[in-house]
């Protein structure tokens, strides 16, 4: 009988479990290829030349959880293609401190990065202020995935004042907050801007298990860009420091976590699931299912006309891409020509690229051209339409803002 010791060890280590797909869950394909990418591209021009010597950059991750921010920051691709270097920062280039309120998260983070002496975790309550005032300034005061939305307006303003005072010239502070004007929760558009509102992470549960007794609700602060700009202005004045906006961006306008349910809105559709399929190399997805009926937003238009128009303008460009795909499938060359010639130059170039790909499928020796080549490119085009929008309004699932301290 053949020896099986190696395989027994591999099974115990979890290498032979069922592969987890990227269609559902916390770390789905949209998280990886859309939302993480948004953060990385926003930070890249600001941090690429930050490390002037061999000393590691000091980074504090506020609301770090178990340290996913470290992995994100050490996987920001260099802007120029290089066979010698994939990412701006290696694991050794950062002196990373993760701060979180949860003892379990802090404990897990320490386990996750036990082999890295340059990574540490501290337990602290950010509602009580910046916890490391007695330490040297940090280069990056980082937050991600709406950790700051657990703070009230006054708490976020107070900790911002402390960070602006604590930072050095050139330090960055990253704000990541729930956007109040997202199409996921139009009933919140006109809500009290100072108060905390109900939120849930029930999207992590399978749809069949989202019963009322299994859904946990908690309070968070939703933000508009105008409110965030005002808070930063007040905090800068109180701190006596000058801060400059480097980035203000809406993230996941039509693919936010709650677009795929009716916990906050009346219409049910599944754009995030379809995008997860398009990004995946094993699923074709069906772009026709990405057609979104946003008429449910009409009663809320006057609460924020600018956000309403931004969302619908993005959706119109989104639908042009879907119209092109339908025309390619049907062989309607006249319609394809019309779409390419009648759209703005940036979108027109994307349509030309997709048309070329579709018409040259035979050039790609893959098992399934759509799932391997075409689908992921369609997903990237829809994503890039959002990335190229003007400064954020707070109409995405998240509002990402980055300021520099001087």
mmCIF file of N, CA and C in Angstrom, residues 13 20 24 35 38 43 66 108 122 174 186 204 236 273 275 304 320 333 343 364 366 382:
data_model
loop_
_atom_site.group_PDB
_atom_site.id
_atom_site.type_symbol
_atom_site.label_atom_id
_atom_site.label_comp_id
_atom_site.label_asym_id
_atom_site.label_seq_id
_atom_site.Cartn_x
_atom_site.Cartn_y
_atom_site.Cartn_z
ATOM 1 N N UNK A 13 -4.282 20.239 6.635
ATOM 2 C CA UNK A 13 -3.936 21.651 6.462
ATOM 3 C C UNK A 13 -4.983 22.415 5.666
ATOM 4 N N UNK A 20 -13.398 27.827 -2.529
ATOM 5 C CA UNK A 20 -14.396 28.869 -2.334
ATOM 6 C C UNK A 20 -14.416 29.776 -3.558
ATOM 7 N N UNK A 24 -19.799 34.888 -4.140
ATOM 8 C CA UNK A 24 -20.511 35.336 -2.950
ATOM 9 C C UNK A 24 -19.508 35.612 -1.836
ATOM 10 N N UNK A 35 -13.410 46.913 -6.005
ATOM 11 C CA UNK A 35 -13.295 47.768 -4.821
ATOM 12 C C UNK A 35 -11.856 47.878 -4.330
ATOM 13 N N UNK A 38 -10.006 50.004 -6.782
ATOM 14 C CA UNK A 38 -10.306 51.429 -6.613
ATOM 15 C C UNK A 38 -9.394 52.049 -5.556
ATOM 16 N N UNK A 43 -4.588 55.381 -4.295
ATOM 17 C CA UNK A 43 -3.394 55.597 -3.476
ATOM 18 C C UNK A 43 -2.108 55.632 -4.298
ATOM 19 N N UNK A 66 -8.409 42.205 11.211
ATOM 20 C CA UNK A 66 -7.285 41.280 11.389
ATOM 21 C C UNK A 66 -6.111 41.589 10.473
ATOM 22 N N UNK A 108 -6.479 37.725 16.182
ATOM 23 C CA UNK A 108 -6.339 37.057 14.890
ATOM 24 C C UNK A 108 -5.269 37.724 14.039
ATOM 25 N N UNK A 122 -2.811 46.629 17.989
ATOM 26 C CA UNK A 122 -3.153 47.200 19.284
ATOM 27 C C UNK A 122 -4.672 47.297 19.402
ATOM 28 N N UNK A 174 -6.600 58.671 5.082
ATOM 29 C CA UNK A 174 -7.563 58.041 4.183
ATOM 30 C C UNK A 174 -8.894 57.865 4.909
ATOM 31 N N UNK A 186 -32.245 54.664 -0.946
ATOM 32 C CA UNK A 186 -32.730 56.017 -1.264
ATOM 33 C C UNK A 186 -33.519 56.667 -0.127
ATOM 34 N N UNK A 204 -23.889 38.839 3.729
ATOM 35 C CA UNK A 204 -22.982 37.708 3.920
ATOM 36 C C UNK A 204 -23.741 36.394 4.090
ATOM 37 N N UNK A 236 -9.329 70.753 10.162
ATOM 38 C CA UNK A 236 -8.091 71.440 9.800
ATOM 39 C C UNK A 236 -7.974 72.761 10.545
ATOM 40 N N UNK A 273 -23.892 40.077 -8.374
ATOM 41 C CA UNK A 273 -23.729 38.669 -8.729
ATOM 42 C C UNK A 273 -23.314 38.526 -10.183
ATOM 43 N N UNK A 275 -21.769 40.744 -12.062
ATOM 44 C CA UNK A 275 -20.389 41.212 -12.212
ATOM 45 C C UNK A 275 -19.415 40.198 -11.647
ATOM 46 N N UNK A 304 -31.690 64.856 -3.543
ATOM 47 C CA UNK A 304 -30.355 65.163 -4.057
ATOM 48 C C UNK A 304 -30.377 65.046 -5.576
ATOM 49 N N UNK A 320 -25.295 51.562 -22.497
ATOM 50 C CA UNK A 320 -24.718 51.610 -23.842
ATOM 51 C C UNK A 320 -23.795 50.413 -24.056
ATOM 52 N N UNK A 333 -24.570 45.173 -37.288
ATOM 53 C CA UNK A 333 -23.413 46.032 -37.526
ATOM 54 C C UNK A 333 -23.784 47.510 -37.591
ATOM 55 N N UNK A 343 -21.076 58.094 -29.143
ATOM 56 C CA UNK A 343 -20.741 58.211 -27.720
ATOM 57 C C UNK A 343 -19.505 59.084 -27.525
ATOM 58 N N UNK A 364 -7.856 33.729 -29.758
ATOM 59 C CA UNK A 364 -7.551 33.409 -28.366
ATOM 60 C C UNK A 364 -7.768 31.916 -28.113
ATOM 61 N N UNK A 366 -8.478 29.605 -25.982
ATOM 62 C CA UNK A 366 -8.994 29.306 -24.647
ATOM 63 C C UNK A 366 -10.198 28.380 -24.783
ATOM 64 N N UNK A 382 -17.206 48.419 -17.403
ATOM 65 C CA UNK A 382 -18.240 48.966 -16.518
ATOM 66 C C UNK A 382 -17.619 49.562 -15.261
#
